[in-house]
């Protein structure tokens, strides 16, 4: 009887949270919130704003509440993206554009290689460090779509969405990768990504194409995948230990 009250509270809370998430999932409110942020033109061009929005969208995606196309629209349709593109056309170069640290120049090309959460690194980490056959099966089936930034299969099959075990790397990988790209731009190692690439372009090539073929942009993309693999590694290994413990108990 002493445990009845806390159990009831947990069940009721879980039901209410589930209903809220289901309502948000079928509504367009989260996507509207992201797109409304386009009106914040004064802040849209700052690095802190871009990192913050990247984290916000990743959190929403983790709970299944927004989509990568919405983020792509935000990055491409803002006034900063237009100003950068006009500058590149006028000066015939993507170097030294007026707004190098925007969501469009950092998140899509570098923070979301393989889709939201940098999941190409996750799939590679599964192949390298996982001892679970089902994870390897999911990784094999997901690899080709993930290469083209379609990661729904791995997000739901592993699963990643709503799984507290993966929330830290899922949020951290895009943030770290955006920081690496911003540092490379600040040090003039590469230009900002200003040219639009078609939806479905392989994630590893988006920065390369979006900078008109700058090889350092490709190197930074590869570096980001490598760093992402290292971030995902301990969480994949932890998932293995937890599953092995469950199997032993059974």
mmCIF file of C-alpha atoms in Angstrom:
data_model
loop_
_atom_site.group_PDB
_atom_site.id
_atom_site.type_symbol
_atom_site.label_atom_id
_atom_site.label_comp_id
_atom_site.label_asym_id
_atom_site.label_seq_id
_atom_site.Cartn_x
_atom_site.Cartn_y
_atom_site.Cartn_z
ATOM 1 C CA UNK A 1 0.000 0.000 0.000
ATOM 2 C CA UNK A 2 2.884 2.392 0.750
ATOM 3 C CA UNK A 3 4.061 2.153 -2.855
ATOM 4 C CA UNK A 4 0.616 2.614 -4.395
ATOM 5 C CA UNK A 5 0.697 6.445 -4.265
ATOM 6 C CA UNK A 6 4.122 6.929 -5.940
ATOM 7 C CA UNK A 7 3.306 4.269 -8.537
ATOM 8 C CA UNK A 8 0.012 6.006 -9.290
ATOM 9 C CA UNK A 9 1.775 9.376 -9.614
ATOM 10 C CA UNK A 10 4.328 7.926 -12.020
ATOM 11 C CA UNK A 11 1.618 6.289 -14.140
ATOM 12 C CA UNK A 12 -0.511 9.444 -14.254
ATOM 13 C CA UNK A 13 2.514 11.616 -15.089
ATOM 14 C CA UNK A 14 3.574 9.232 -17.851
ATOM 15 C CA UNK A 15 0.074 9.275 -19.327
ATOM 16 C CA UNK A 16 -0.104 13.078 -19.274
ATOM 17 C CA UNK A 17 3.340 13.462 -20.820
ATOM 18 C CA UNK A 18 2.454 10.873 -23.463
ATOM 19 C CA UNK A 19 -0.754 12.701 -24.329
ATOM 20 C CA UNK A 20 1.136 15.999 -24.566
ATOM 21 C CA UNK A 21 3.781 14.539 -26.853
ATOM 22 C CA UNK A 22 1.148 12.894 -29.044
ATOM 23 C CA UNK A 23 -0.719 16.183 -29.357
ATOM 24 C CA UNK A 24 2.454 18.048 -30.249
ATOM 25 C CA UNK A 25 3.373 15.375 -32.782
ATOM 26 C CA UNK A 26 0.123 15.750 -34.729
ATOM 27 C CA UNK A 27 0.119 19.527 -34.431
ATOM 28 C CA UNK A 28 2.301 21.934 -36.396
ATOM 29 C CA UNK A 29 3.210 23.985 -33.335
ATOM 30 C CA UNK A 30 6.881 22.880 -33.019
ATOM 31 C CA UNK A 31 7.575 23.555 -36.708
ATOM 32 C CA UNK A 32 5.798 26.898 -36.426
ATOM 33 C CA UNK A 33 8.002 27.843 -33.464
ATOM 34 C CA UNK A 34 11.157 27.095 -35.451
ATOM 35 C CA UNK A 35 9.984 28.999 -38.509
ATOM 36 C CA UNK A 36 8.806 31.976 -36.428
ATOM 37 C CA UNK A 37 12.376 32.361 -35.228
ATOM 38 C CA UNK A 38 13.210 33.574 -38.715
ATOM 39 C CA UNK A 39 11.734 36.900 -37.631
ATOM 40 C CA UNK A 40 14.544 37.366 -35.087
ATOM 41 C CA UNK A 41 16.807 38.850 -37.728
ATOM 42 C CA UNK A 42 18.966 40.720 -35.255
ATOM 43 C CA UNK A 43 20.070 37.484 -33.585
ATOM 44 C CA UNK A 44 19.875 35.046 -36.472
ATOM 45 C CA UNK A 45 23.408 35.839 -37.600
ATOM 46 C CA UNK A 46 25.187 35.178 -34.303
ATOM 47 C CA UNK A 47 27.048 31.999 -33.442
ATOM 48 C CA UNK A 48 25.304 31.675 -30.060
ATOM 49 C CA UNK A 49 21.887 31.939 -31.716
ATOM 50 C CA UNK A 50 22.785 29.279 -34.283
ATOM 51 C CA UNK A 51 24.104 26.895 -31.628
ATOM 52 C CA UNK A 52 21.029 27.474 -29.491
ATOM 53 C CA UNK A 53 18.587 26.811 -32.318
ATOM 54 C CA UNK A 54 20.573 23.721 -33.289
ATOM 55 C CA UNK A 55 20.178 22.357 -29.764
ATOM 56 C CA UNK A 56 16.476 23.293 -29.672
ATOM 57 C CA UNK A 57 15.699 21.518 -32.937
ATOM 58 C CA UNK A 58 17.702 18.463 -31.873
ATOM 59 C CA UNK A 59 15.713 18.254 -28.627
ATOM 60 C CA UNK A 60 12.424 18.550 -30.514
ATOM 61 C CA UNK A 61 13.547 15.850 -32.939
ATOM 62 C CA UNK A 62 14.588 13.590 -30.057
ATOM 63 C CA UNK A 63 10.968 13.622 -28.921
ATOM 64 C CA UNK A 64 9.664 13.292 -32.485
ATOM 65 C CA UNK A 65 8.278 16.828 -32.624
ATOM 66 C CA UNK A 66 9.892 18.394 -35.682
ATOM 67 C CA UNK A 67 11.639 17.431 -38.879
ATOM 68 C CA UNK A 68 14.856 18.022 -40.801
ATOM 69 C CA UNK A 69 13.041 19.662 -43.780
ATOM 70 C CA UNK A 70 11.745 22.349 -41.409
ATOM 71 C CA UNK A 71 15.285 23.068 -40.252
ATOM 72 C CA UNK A 72 16.539 23.098 -43.831
ATOM 73 C CA UNK A 73 13.860 25.659 -44.701
ATOM 74 C CA UNK A 74 14.939 27.805 -41.755
ATOM 75 C CA UNK A 75 18.568 27.701 -42.813
ATOM 76 C CA UNK A 76 17.921 28.458 -46.473
ATOM 77 C CA UNK A 77 15.151 31.042 -46.316
ATOM 78 C CA UNK A 78 16.545 33.472 -43.758
ATOM 79 C CA UNK A 79 17.731 36.924 -44.711
ATOM 80 C CA UNK A 80 21.315 35.990 -43.775
ATOM 81 C CA UNK A 81 21.346 33.109 -46.267
ATOM 82 C CA UNK A 82 20.108 35.457 -48.993
ATOM 83 C CA UNK A 83 22.717 38.081 -48.108
ATOM 84 C CA UNK A 84 25.506 35.486 -48.161
ATOM 85 C CA UNK A 85 24.394 34.114 -51.511
ATOM 86 C CA UNK A 86 24.150 37.576 -53.055
ATOM 87 C CA UNK A 87 27.623 38.413 -51.764
ATOM 88 C CA UNK A 88 29.054 35.206 -53.234
ATOM 89 C CA UNK A 89 27.448 35.893 -56.628
ATOM 90 C CA UNK A 90 28.618 39.494 -56.626
ATOM 91 C CA UNK A 91 32.209 38.757 -55.625
ATOM 92 C CA UNK A 92 32.452 35.325 -57.288
ATOM 93 C CA UNK A 93 33.643 33.701 -54.051
ATOM 94 C CA UNK A 94 32.156 32.254 -50.836
ATOM 95 C CA UNK A 95 35.025 33.683 -48.780
ATOM 96 C CA UNK A 96 34.344 36.500 -46.296
ATOM 97 C CA UNK A 97 30.560 36.522 -46.613
ATOM 98 C CA UNK A 98 28.820 38.932 -44.197
ATOM 99 C CA UNK A 99 27.164 36.233 -42.058
ATOM 100 C CA UNK A 100 29.427 33.177 -41.719
ATOM 101 C CA UNK A 101 27.948 31.760 -38.489
ATOM 102 C CA UNK A 102 24.314 31.017 -39.279
ATOM 103 C CA UNK A 103 22.207 27.917 -38.923
ATOM 104 C CA UNK A 104 22.418 27.353 -42.678
ATOM 105 C CA UNK A 105 26.225 27.550 -42.755
ATOM 106 C CA UNK A 106 26.807 25.358 -39.690
ATOM 107 C CA UNK A 107 24.009 22.961 -38.769
ATOM 108 C CA UNK A 108 22.983 21.223 -41.977
ATOM 109 C CA UNK A 109 26.448 20.905 -43.573
ATOM 110 C CA UNK A 110 28.365 20.006 -40.380
ATOM 111 C CA UNK A 111 26.100 19.437 -37.368
ATOM 112 C CA UNK A 112 23.675 17.031 -38.995
ATOM 113 C CA UNK A 113 25.804 14.768 -41.187
ATOM 114 C CA UNK A 114 23.625 11.715 -41.601
ATOM 115 C CA UNK A 115 20.582 13.563 -40.291
ATOM 116 C CA UNK A 116 19.624 15.144 -36.989
ATOM 117 C CA UNK A 117 21.973 14.076 -34.216
ATOM 118 C CA UNK A 118 24.861 13.412 -36.608
ATOM 119 C CA UNK A 119 23.643 9.839 -37.020
ATOM 120 C CA UNK A 120 26.182 8.798 -39.656
ATOM 121 C CA UNK A 121 28.660 8.745 -36.769
ATOM 122 C CA UNK A 122 26.200 6.639 -34.765
ATOM 123 C CA UNK A 123 25.885 4.023 -37.508
ATOM 124 C CA UNK A 124 29.672 3.827 -37.884
ATOM 125 C CA UNK A 125 30.043 3.514 -34.101
ATOM 126 C CA UNK A 126 27.594 0.601 -34.159
ATOM 127 C CA UNK A 127 29.688 -1.210 -36.756
ATOM 128 C CA UNK A 128 32.909 -0.604 -34.810
ATOM 129 C CA UNK A 129 31.888 -1.068 -31.191
ATOM 130 C CA UNK A 130 28.548 -2.845 -30.874
ATOM 131 C CA UNK A 131 28.386 -6.554 -30.048
ATOM 132 C CA UNK A 132 24.635 -6.811 -30.591
ATOM 133 C CA UNK A 133 23.496 -8.546 -33.766
ATOM 134 C CA UNK A 134 20.229 -6.608 -33.905
ATOM 135 C CA UNK A 135 22.097 -3.287 -33.813
ATOM 136 C CA UNK A 136 24.359 -4.415 -36.649
ATOM 137 C CA UNK A 137 21.298 -5.441 -38.641
ATOM 138 C CA UNK A 138 19.713 -2.021 -38.101
ATOM 139 C CA UNK A 139 23.015 -0.360 -38.995
ATOM 140 C CA UNK A 140 23.288 -2.264 -42.291
ATOM 141 C CA UNK A 141 19.734 -1.443 -43.311
ATOM 142 C CA UNK A 142 20.115 2.195 -42.243
ATOM 143 C CA UNK A 143 23.529 2.955 -43.726
ATOM 144 C CA UNK A 144 22.453 3.846 -47.252
ATOM 145 C CA UNK A 145 19.586 6.185 -46.216
ATOM 146 C CA UNK A 146 21.779 7.781 -43.535
ATOM 147 C CA UNK A 147 24.459 8.550 -46.118
ATOM 148 C CA UNK A 148 21.813 10.713 -47.794
ATOM 149 C CA UNK A 149 20.658 12.261 -44.489
ATOM 150 C CA UNK A 150 17.506 10.136 -44.090
ATOM 151 C CA UNK A 151 17.847 8.656 -40.611
ATOM 152 C CA UNK A 152 14.311 7.654 -39.586
ATOM 153 C CA UNK A 153 15.168 3.950 -39.711
ATOM 154 C CA UNK A 154 18.022 4.144 -37.212
ATOM 155 C CA UNK A 155 16.208 6.644 -34.965
ATOM 156 C CA UNK A 156 13.219 4.349 -34.547
ATOM 157 C CA UNK A 157 14.893 0.979 -35.015
ATOM 158 C CA UNK A 158 17.695 1.276 -32.474
ATOM 159 C CA UNK A 159 15.730 3.105 -30.938
ATOM 160 C CA UNK A 160 17.188 6.580 -30.373
ATOM 161 C CA UNK A 161 14.066 8.746 -30.161
ATOM 162 C CA UNK A 162 12.922 9.103 -26.572
ATOM 163 C CA UNK A 163 15.734 6.822 -25.351
ATOM 164 C CA UNK A 164 17.488 8.496 -22.420
ATOM 165 C CA UNK A 165 20.618 6.444 -23.065
ATOM 166 C CA UNK A 166 21.333 8.372 -26.277
ATOM 167 C CA UNK A 167 20.096 11.868 -25.449
ATOM 168 C CA UNK A 168 23.551 13.162 -24.429
ATOM 169 C CA UNK A 169 25.441 12.183 -27.613
ATOM 170 C CA UNK A 170 22.411 13.024 -29.759
ATOM 171 C CA UNK A 171 22.577 16.607 -28.475
ATOM 172 C CA UNK A 172 26.338 16.847 -28.086
ATOM 173 C CA UNK A 173 27.475 15.669 -31.524
ATOM 174 C CA UNK A 174 25.743 18.462 -33.516
ATOM 175 C CA UNK A 175 26.874 21.079 -31.002
ATOM 176 C CA UNK A 176 30.526 19.983 -31.085
ATOM 177 C CA UNK A 177 30.544 19.645 -34.864
ATOM 178 C CA UNK A 178 29.058 23.109 -35.340
ATOM 179 C CA UNK A 179 31.751 24.457 -33.006
ATOM 180 C CA UNK A 180 34.514 22.775 -35.013
ATOM 181 C CA UNK A 181 33.152 24.198 -38.258
ATOM 182 C CA UNK A 182 32.780 27.682 -36.755
ATOM 183 C CA UNK A 183 36.389 27.560 -35.544
ATOM 184 C CA UNK A 184 37.608 26.516 -38.992
ATOM 185 C CA UNK A 185 35.713 29.416 -40.571
ATOM 186 C CA UNK A 186 37.011 31.879 -37.970
ATOM 187 C CA UNK A 187 40.587 30.740 -38.654
ATOM 188 C CA UNK A 188 40.034 31.156 -42.424
ATOM 189 C CA UNK A 189 40.708 27.478 -43.018
ATOM 190 C CA UNK A 190 37.597 27.285 -45.176
ATOM 191 C CA UNK A 191 34.811 29.577 -46.398
ATOM 192 C CA UNK A 192 31.257 29.441 -45.107
ATOM 193 C CA UNK A 193 28.702 27.220 -46.841
ATOM 194 C CA UNK A 194 26.618 29.622 -48.925
ATOM 195 C CA UNK A 195 25.408 27.711 -52.002
ATOM 196 C CA UNK A 196 22.232 25.652 -51.746
ATOM 197 C CA UNK A 197 22.473 21.919 -52.304
ATOM 198 C CA UNK A 198 19.518 19.687 -53.259
ATOM 199 C CA UNK A 199 17.679 17.790 -50.533
ATOM 200 C CA UNK A 200 19.105 14.281 -50.421
ATOM 201 C CA UNK A 201 22.684 15.292 -51.211
ATOM 202 C CA UNK A 202 25.009 12.980 -49.237
ATOM 203 C CA UNK A 203 25.749 14.577 -45.880
ATOM 204 C CA UNK A 204 29.507 14.263 -46.268
ATOM 205 C CA UNK A 205 29.390 16.241 -49.518
ATOM 206 C CA UNK A 206 27.055 19.062 -48.500
ATOM 207 C CA UNK A 207 29.787 21.346 -47.175
ATOM 208 C CA UNK A 208 32.088 20.518 -50.101
ATOM 209 C CA UNK A 209 29.412 21.370 -52.680
ATOM 210 C CA UNK A 210 28.039 24.298 -50.681
ATOM 211 C CA UNK A 211 31.483 25.966 -50.688
ATOM 212 C CA UNK A 212 31.930 25.423 -54.426
ATOM 213 C CA UNK A 213 34.359 22.553 -53.968
ATOM 214 C CA UNK A 214 36.553 23.649 -51.070
ATOM 215 C CA UNK A 215 38.577 20.616 -50.012
ATOM 216 C CA UNK A 216 39.088 21.803 -46.442
ATOM 217 C CA UNK A 217 35.312 21.807 -46.001
ATOM 218 C CA UNK A 218 35.332 18.117 -46.915
ATOM 219 C CA UNK A 219 38.176 17.478 -44.460
ATOM 220 C CA UNK A 220 36.234 19.204 -41.682
ATOM 221 C CA UNK A 221 33.173 17.094 -42.531
ATOM 222 C CA UNK A 222 35.250 13.908 -42.208
ATOM 223 C CA UNK A 223 36.740 15.201 -38.953
ATOM 224 C CA UNK A 224 33.240 15.831 -37.613
ATOM 225 C CA UNK A 225 32.196 12.254 -38.370
ATOM 226 C CA UNK A 226 35.321 10.962 -36.608
ATOM 227 C CA UNK A 227 34.637 13.119 -33.534
ATOM 228 C CA UNK A 228 31.002 12.014 -33.578
ATOM 229 C CA UNK A 229 32.036 8.357 -33.566
ATOM 230 C CA UNK A 230 34.207 8.973 -30.492
ATOM 231 C CA UNK A 231 31.299 10.689 -28.717
ATOM 232 C CA UNK A 232 28.853 7.882 -29.503
ATOM 233 C CA UNK A 233 31.358 5.115 -28.633
ATOM 234 C CA UNK A 234 30.902 4.972 -24.802
ATOM 235 C CA UNK A 235 27.106 5.055 -25.138
ATOM 236 C CA UNK A 236 27.102 2.170 -27.610
ATOM 237 C CA UNK A 237 29.338 0.222 -25.240
ATOM 238 C CA UNK A 238 27.052 1.060 -22.310
ATOM 239 C CA UNK A 239 24.055 -0.166 -24.311
ATOM 240 C CA UNK A 240 25.919 -3.430 -24.896
ATOM 241 C CA UNK A 241 26.622 -3.923 -21.199
ATOM 242 C CA UNK A 242 23.029 -3.169 -20.243
ATOM 243 C CA UNK A 243 21.659 -5.593 -22.818
ATOM 244 C CA UNK A 244 24.109 -8.301 -21.787
ATOM 245 C CA UNK A 245 23.019 -7.832 -18.177
ATOM 246 C CA UNK A 246 19.377 -8.238 -19.178
ATOM 247 C CA UNK A 247 20.201 -11.381 -21.185
ATOM 248 C CA UNK A 248 22.012 -12.916 -18.208
ATOM 249 C CA UNK A 249 19.074 -12.220 -15.910
ATOM 250 C CA UNK A 250 16.738 -13.921 -18.366
#
